[in-house]
PDB file of C-alpha atoms and ligand atoms in Angstrom:
ATOM      1  CA  MET F   1     -31.646  31.285 -61.134  1.00 93.00           C
ATOM      2  CA  ILE F   2     -33.667  34.529 -62.062  1.00 96.00           C
ATOM      3  CA  ARG F   3     -36.268  34.549 -65.217  1.00 97.00           C
ATOM      4  CA  VAL F   4     -38.563  36.581 -66.577  1.00 98.00           C
ATOM      5  CA  GLY F   5     -41.089  36.215 -68.559  1.00 98.00           C
ATOM      6  CA  MET F   6     -43.631  37.632 -70.948  1.00 98.00           C
ATOM      7  CA  GLY F   7     -47.509  36.495 -72.008  1.00 98.00           C
ATOM      8  CA  THR F   8     -50.166  38.879 -73.855  1.00 98.00           C
ATOM      9  CA  ASP F   9     -53.496  37.454 -74.985  1.00 98.00           C
ATOM     10  CA  ILE F  10     -56.887  39.113 -76.207  1.00 98.00           C
ATOM     11  CA  HIS F  11     -60.565  37.971 -76.407  1.00 98.00           C
ATOM     12  CA  ARG F  12     -63.525  39.200 -78.351  1.00 98.00           C
ATOM     13  CA  LEU F  13     -65.958  40.219 -76.313  1.00 98.00           C
ATOM     14  CA  GLU F  14     -69.737  39.563 -76.884  1.00 97.00           C
ATOM     15  CA  MET F  15     -73.010  40.441 -75.596  1.00 97.00           C
ATOM     16  CA  GLY F  16     -74.803  38.614 -72.828  1.00 96.00           C
ATOM     17  CA  ARG F  17     -71.866  37.054 -71.885  1.00 96.00           C
ATOM     18  CA  PRO F  18     -70.565  37.601 -68.170  1.00 97.00           C
ATOM     19  CA  LEU F  19     -67.623  39.511 -67.881  1.00 98.00           C
ATOM     20  CA  PHE F  20     -64.686  37.410 -66.327  1.00 98.00           C
ATOM     21  CA  LEU F  21     -61.303  39.720 -65.737  1.00 98.00           C
ATOM     22  CA  GLY F  22     -58.470  39.374 -64.009  1.00 98.00           C
ATOM     23  CA  GLY F  23     -59.821  36.459 -61.911  1.00 98.00           C
ATOM     24  CA  ILE F  24     -63.320  37.986 -60.967  1.00 98.00           C
ATOM     25  CA  SER F  25     -66.830  39.152 -62.223  1.00 98.00           C
ATOM     26  CA  LEU F  26     -67.562  42.317 -63.243  1.00 98.00           C
ATOM     27  CA  PRO F  27     -70.752  44.086 -64.048  1.00 96.00           C
ATOM     28  CA  TRP F  28     -70.899  44.808 -68.167  1.00 97.00           C
ATOM     29  CA  GLU F  29     -73.261  43.976 -70.822  1.00 97.00           C
ATOM     30  CA  LYS F  30     -70.517  41.995 -72.518  1.00 97.00           C
ATOM     31  CA  GLY F  31     -68.114  38.978 -71.685  1.00 97.00           C
ATOM     32  CA  LEU F  32     -64.995  37.676 -72.990  1.00 97.00           C
ATOM     33  CA  VAL F  33     -65.959  34.336 -75.465  1.00 96.00           C
ATOM     34  CA  GLY F  34     -63.499  31.752 -75.319  1.00 94.00           C
ATOM     35  CA  HIS F  35     -62.937  27.831 -74.636  1.00 91.00           C
ATOM     36  CA  SER F  36     -62.711  28.707 -70.957  1.00 93.00           C
ATOM     37  CA  ASP F  37     -64.047  31.681 -69.261  1.00 95.00           C
ATOM     38  CA  GLY F  38     -62.300  33.529 -71.236  1.00 97.00           C
ATOM     39  CA  ASP F  39     -60.155  35.826 -68.510  1.00 98.00           C
ATOM     40  CA  CYS F  40     -57.319  37.044 -70.670  1.00 98.00           C
ATOM     41  CA  LEU F  41     -55.251  38.583 -68.059  1.00 98.00           C
ATOM     42  CA  ILE F  42     -55.101  35.114 -66.816  1.00 98.00           C
ATOM     43  CA  HIS F  43     -53.923  33.584 -69.777  1.00 98.00           C
ATOM     44  CA  ALA F  44     -51.417  35.948 -70.459  1.00 98.00           C
ATOM     45  CA  LEU F  45     -50.413  35.690 -67.215  1.00 98.00           C
ATOM     46  CA  ILE F  46     -50.181  31.719 -67.085  1.00 98.00           C
ATOM     47  CA  ASP F  47     -48.249  32.472 -70.315  1.00 98.00           C
ATOM     48  CA  ALA F  48     -45.848  34.979 -68.738  1.00 98.00           C
ATOM     49  CA  LEU F  49     -45.080  32.277 -65.548  1.00 98.00           C
ATOM     50  CA  LEU F  50     -44.799  29.176 -68.014  1.00 98.00           C
ATOM     51  CA  GLY F  51     -42.329  31.185 -70.248  1.00 98.00           C
ATOM     52  CA  ALA F  52     -40.304  32.221 -67.166  1.00 97.00           C
ATOM     53  CA  ALA F  53     -39.581  28.873 -66.404  1.00 96.00           C
ATOM     54  CA  GLY F  54     -39.218  27.599 -69.389  1.00 95.00           C
ATOM     55  CA  ALA F  55     -42.401  25.601 -69.780  1.00 95.00           C
ATOM     56  CA  GLY F  56     -43.985  25.948 -72.685  1.00 96.00           C
ATOM     57  CA  ASP F  57     -47.518  27.927 -72.730  1.00 97.00           C
ATOM     58  CA  ILE F  58     -50.778  27.789 -72.238  1.00 97.00           C
ATOM     59  CA  GLY F  59     -52.100  25.665 -75.318  1.00 95.00           C
ATOM     60  CA  ARG F  60     -49.896  23.102 -74.220  1.00 96.00           C
ATOM     61  CA  HIS F  61     -50.807  22.470 -70.913  1.00 96.00           C
ATOM     62  CA  PHE F  62     -54.307  22.947 -71.199  1.00 95.00           C
ATOM     63  CA  PRO F  63     -55.197  22.479 -75.068  1.00 92.00           C
ATOM     64  CA  ASP F  64     -58.826  23.865 -76.207  1.00 88.00           C
ATOM     65  CA  THR F  65     -59.449  20.841 -78.229  1.00 91.00           C
ATOM     66  CA  ASP F  66     -59.949  19.574 -74.337  1.00 91.00           C
ATOM     67  CA  PRO F  67     -63.871  19.448 -73.466  1.00 91.00           C
ATOM     68  CA  SER F  68     -62.339  19.089 -70.252  1.00 90.00           C
ATOM     69  CA  TYR F  69     -61.361  22.665 -70.138  1.00 90.00           C
ATOM     70  CA  LEU F  70     -64.984  23.788 -72.005  1.00 90.00           C
ATOM     71  CA  GLY F  71     -66.185  26.625 -69.856  1.00 89.00           C
ATOM     72  CA  ILE F  72     -63.676  26.529 -67.126  1.00 94.00           C
ATOM     73  CA  ARG F  73     -62.600  29.084 -64.700  1.00 96.00           C
ATOM     74  CA  SER F  74     -59.520  30.196 -65.909  1.00 97.00           C
ATOM     75  CA  THR F  75     -58.728  30.780 -61.827  1.00 98.00           C
ATOM     76  CA  THR F  76     -58.725  27.246 -61.943  1.00 97.00           C
ATOM     77  CA  LEU F  77     -55.805  27.333 -64.820  1.00 97.00           C
ATOM     78  CA  LEU F  78     -53.789  29.788 -62.539  1.00 98.00           C
ATOM     79  CA  LYS F  79     -54.010  27.914 -59.466  1.00 98.00           C
ATOM     80  CA  GLN F  80     -53.480  24.453 -61.476  1.00 97.00           C
ATOM     81  CA  THR F  81     -50.536  26.307 -63.074  1.00 98.00           C
ATOM     82  CA  ARG F  82     -48.527  27.312 -59.529  1.00 97.00           C
ATOM     83  CA  GLU F  83     -48.958  24.463 -57.946  1.00 96.00           C
ATOM     84  CA  GLU F  84     -48.643  21.696 -60.109  1.00 96.00           C
ATOM     85  CA  ILE F  85     -46.361  23.351 -63.353  1.00 96.00           C
ATOM     86  CA  LEU F  86     -44.513  25.383 -61.514  1.00 96.00           C
ATOM     87  CA  PRO F  87     -41.989  24.139 -59.197  1.00 94.00           C
ATOM     88  CA  ALA F  88     -43.196  23.971 -55.363  1.00 92.00           C
ATOM     89  CA  ASP F  89     -39.907  26.393 -54.364  1.00 93.00           C
ATOM     90  CA  THR F  90     -40.565  29.015 -57.173  1.00 96.00           C
ATOM     91  CA  VAL F  91     -40.474  32.174 -55.937  1.00 97.00           C
ATOM     92  CA  ILE F  92     -42.688  35.316 -57.493  1.00 98.00           C
ATOM     93  CA  TYR F  93     -41.182  38.320 -57.360  1.00 98.00           C
ATOM     94  CA  ASN F  94     -43.354  40.572 -58.581  1.00 98.00           C
ATOM     95  CA  VAL F  95     -46.049  40.604 -61.680  1.00 98.00           C
ATOM     96  CA  ASP F  96     -46.901  43.536 -63.788  1.00 98.00           C
ATOM     97  CA  ALA F  97     -49.325  43.672 -65.989  1.00 98.00           C
ATOM     98  CA  VAL F  98     -51.362  45.840 -68.408  1.00 98.00           C
ATOM     99  CA  VAL F  99     -54.679  45.701 -69.849  1.00 98.00           C
ATOM    100  CA  THR F 100     -56.309  47.675 -72.561  1.00 98.00           C
ATOM    101  CA  ALA F 101     -60.064  47.683 -72.735  1.00 98.00           C
ATOM    102  CA  GLU F 102     -61.959  51.197 -74.038  1.00 97.00           C
ATOM    103  CA  GLU F 103     -65.143  49.514 -71.590  1.00 96.00           C
ATOM    104  CA  PRO F 104     -65.840  48.932 -68.810  1.00 96.00           C
ATOM    105  CA  ARG F 105     -63.028  51.106 -67.112  1.00 95.00           C
ATOM    106  CA  LEU F 106     -61.847  48.805 -65.005  1.00 97.00           C
ATOM    107  CA  ALA F 107     -59.480  51.300 -62.344  1.00 96.00           C
ATOM    108  CA  SER F 108     -61.869  50.966 -59.307  1.00 97.00           C
ATOM    109  CA  PHE F 109     -61.829  46.698 -60.051  1.00 98.00           C
ATOM    110  CA  ILE F 110     -57.834  47.246 -60.036  1.00 98.00           C
ATOM    111  CA  PRO F 111     -57.371  46.469 -56.352  1.00 98.00           C
ATOM    112  CA  THR F 112     -59.879  43.926 -56.213  1.00 98.00           C
ATOM    113  CA  MET F 113     -58.206  42.290 -59.303  1.00 98.00           C
ATOM    114  CA  GLU F 114     -55.041  42.002 -57.919  1.00 98.00           C
ATOM    115  CA  ASN F 115     -55.999  40.562 -54.467  1.00 98.00           C
ATOM    116  CA  ARG F 116     -57.574  37.876 -56.383  1.00 98.00           C
ATOM    117  CA  LEU F 117     -54.501  36.604 -58.152  1.00 98.00           C
ATOM    118  CA  ALA F 118     -52.263  37.518 -55.652  1.00 98.00           C
ATOM    119  CA  GLU F 119     -54.160  35.151 -53.029  1.00 98.00           C
ATOM    120  CA  ILE F 120     -53.900  32.136 -56.105  1.00 98.00           C
ATOM    121  CA  LEU F 121     -50.093  32.937 -56.331  1.00 98.00           C
ATOM    122  CA  GLY F 122     -49.679  32.793 -52.772  1.00 96.00           C
ATOM    123  CA  ILE F 123     -47.542  36.232 -53.162  1.00 97.00           C
ATOM    124  CA  PRO F 124     -48.102  39.535 -50.938  1.00 96.00           C
ATOM    125  CA  PHE F 125     -50.914  41.737 -52.546  1.00 94.00           C
ATOM    126  CA  SER F 126     -47.729  44.422 -53.174  1.00 96.00           C
ATOM    127  CA  ARG F 127     -46.110  41.993 -55.884  1.00 98.00           C
ATOM    128  CA  ILE F 128     -48.687  42.431 -58.466  1.00 98.00           C
ATOM    129  CA  ASN F 129     -49.311  45.572 -60.459  1.00 98.00           C
ATOM    130  CA  ILE F 130     -51.929  45.956 -63.112  1.00 98.00           C
ATOM    131  CA  LYS F 131     -52.389  48.933 -65.358  1.00 98.00           C
ATOM    132  CA  ALA F 132     -55.968  49.756 -67.022  1.00 98.00           C
ATOM    133  CA  LYS F 133     -55.401  51.973 -70.612  1.00 97.00           C
ATOM    134  CA  THR F 134     -57.789  52.320 -73.130  1.00 97.00           C
ATOM    135  CA  ASN F 135     -56.673  52.127 -76.965  1.00 97.00           C
ATOM    136  CA  GLU F 136     -58.156  55.431 -77.331  1.00 97.00           C
ATOM    137  CA  GLY F 137     -60.497  54.615 -79.861  1.00 97.00           C
ATOM    138  CA  LEU F 138     -58.179  52.672 -82.641  1.00 98.00           C
ATOM    139  CA  GLY F 139     -58.967  49.388 -84.011  1.00 97.00           C
ATOM    140  CA  ASP F 140     -60.789  46.210 -82.395  1.00 96.00           C
ATOM    141  CA  LEU F 141     -59.874  47.210 -78.930  1.00 97.00           C
ATOM    142  CA  GLY F 142     -60.855  50.534 -79.584  1.00 97.00           C
ATOM    143  CA  ARG F 143     -63.976  49.661 -80.937  1.00 97.00           C
ATOM    144  CA  GLY F 144     -64.681  48.065 -77.598  1.00 96.00           C
ATOM    145  CA  GLU F 145     -64.319  44.300 -79.651  1.00 97.00           C
ATOM    146  CA  ALA F 146     -61.703  43.235 -77.325  1.00 98.00           C
ATOM    147  CA  ILE F 147     -59.974  42.985 -74.297  1.00 98.00           C
ATOM    148  CA  ALA F 148     -55.966  42.727 -74.973  1.00 98.00           C
ATOM    149  CA  ALA F 149     -53.767  41.846 -71.540  1.00 98.00           C
ATOM    150  CA  HIS F 150     -49.923  42.313 -71.727  1.00 98.00           C
ATOM    151  CA  VAL F 151     -47.903  40.709 -68.705  1.00 99.00           C
ATOM    152  CA  VAL F 152     -44.521  40.214 -67.406  1.00 98.00           C
ATOM    153  CA  VAL F 153     -43.497  38.204 -64.290  1.00 98.00           C
ATOM    154  CA  LEU F 154     -39.247  38.070 -62.662  1.00 98.00           C
ATOM    155  CA  LEU F 155     -39.418  34.721 -60.711  1.00 97.00           C
ATOM    156  CA  GLN F 156     -36.725  32.423 -59.222  1.00 97.00           C
ATOM    157  CA  LEU F 157     -36.069  28.613 -60.442  1.00 93.00           C
ATOM    158  CA  SER F 158     -33.807  26.183 -59.000  1.00 85.00           C
ATOM    159  CA  PRO F 159     -31.332  26.172 -60.692  1.00 78.00           C
ATOM    160  CA  HIS F 160     -32.048  21.970 -60.378  1.00 77.00           C
ATOM    161  CA  TYR F 161     -34.649  22.593 -62.431  1.00 75.00           C
ATOM    162  CA  VAL F 162     -33.327  24.878 -65.331  1.00 69.00           C
ATOM    163  CA  ASP F 163     -30.411  23.187 -65.607  1.00 66.00           C
TER     164      ASP F 163
HETATM  165 MG1   MG C 201     -56.400  33.116 -73.727  1.00 91.34          MG
END
């Protein structure tokens, strides 16, 4: 069974917080606000994976009302999604992502993010593609108040899991 999944997320930026995005730490004066580390790219990726698997959404599996997830690294949540929620024989064909951030410029960090996410998912680096865009100065994203991510995945599930 070939299945597509999509996920989106947005988190506010706040001065003086560490910035985690795509599973890595970026040097920047602002960081993403969230119950976890605020990594909107990983959250969108988790929702895309769960969607493709017909397994609900990130809020169902990792509720932000649960204090055990307070401050947790999103890389941990992604690892748990891959290893404990998706069936073990799931094949992830590819991940395609768009991150919208006015600042900082992300281009030079993208290969490191792709490597990190590929490592966690246990797939070749070539199966992950991340694109960075600005919002052309428009709206909350354009004012640098938030970072947003959109992710699609294509995966193969065993028919016995789906039917
Ligand atoms: Mg989120």
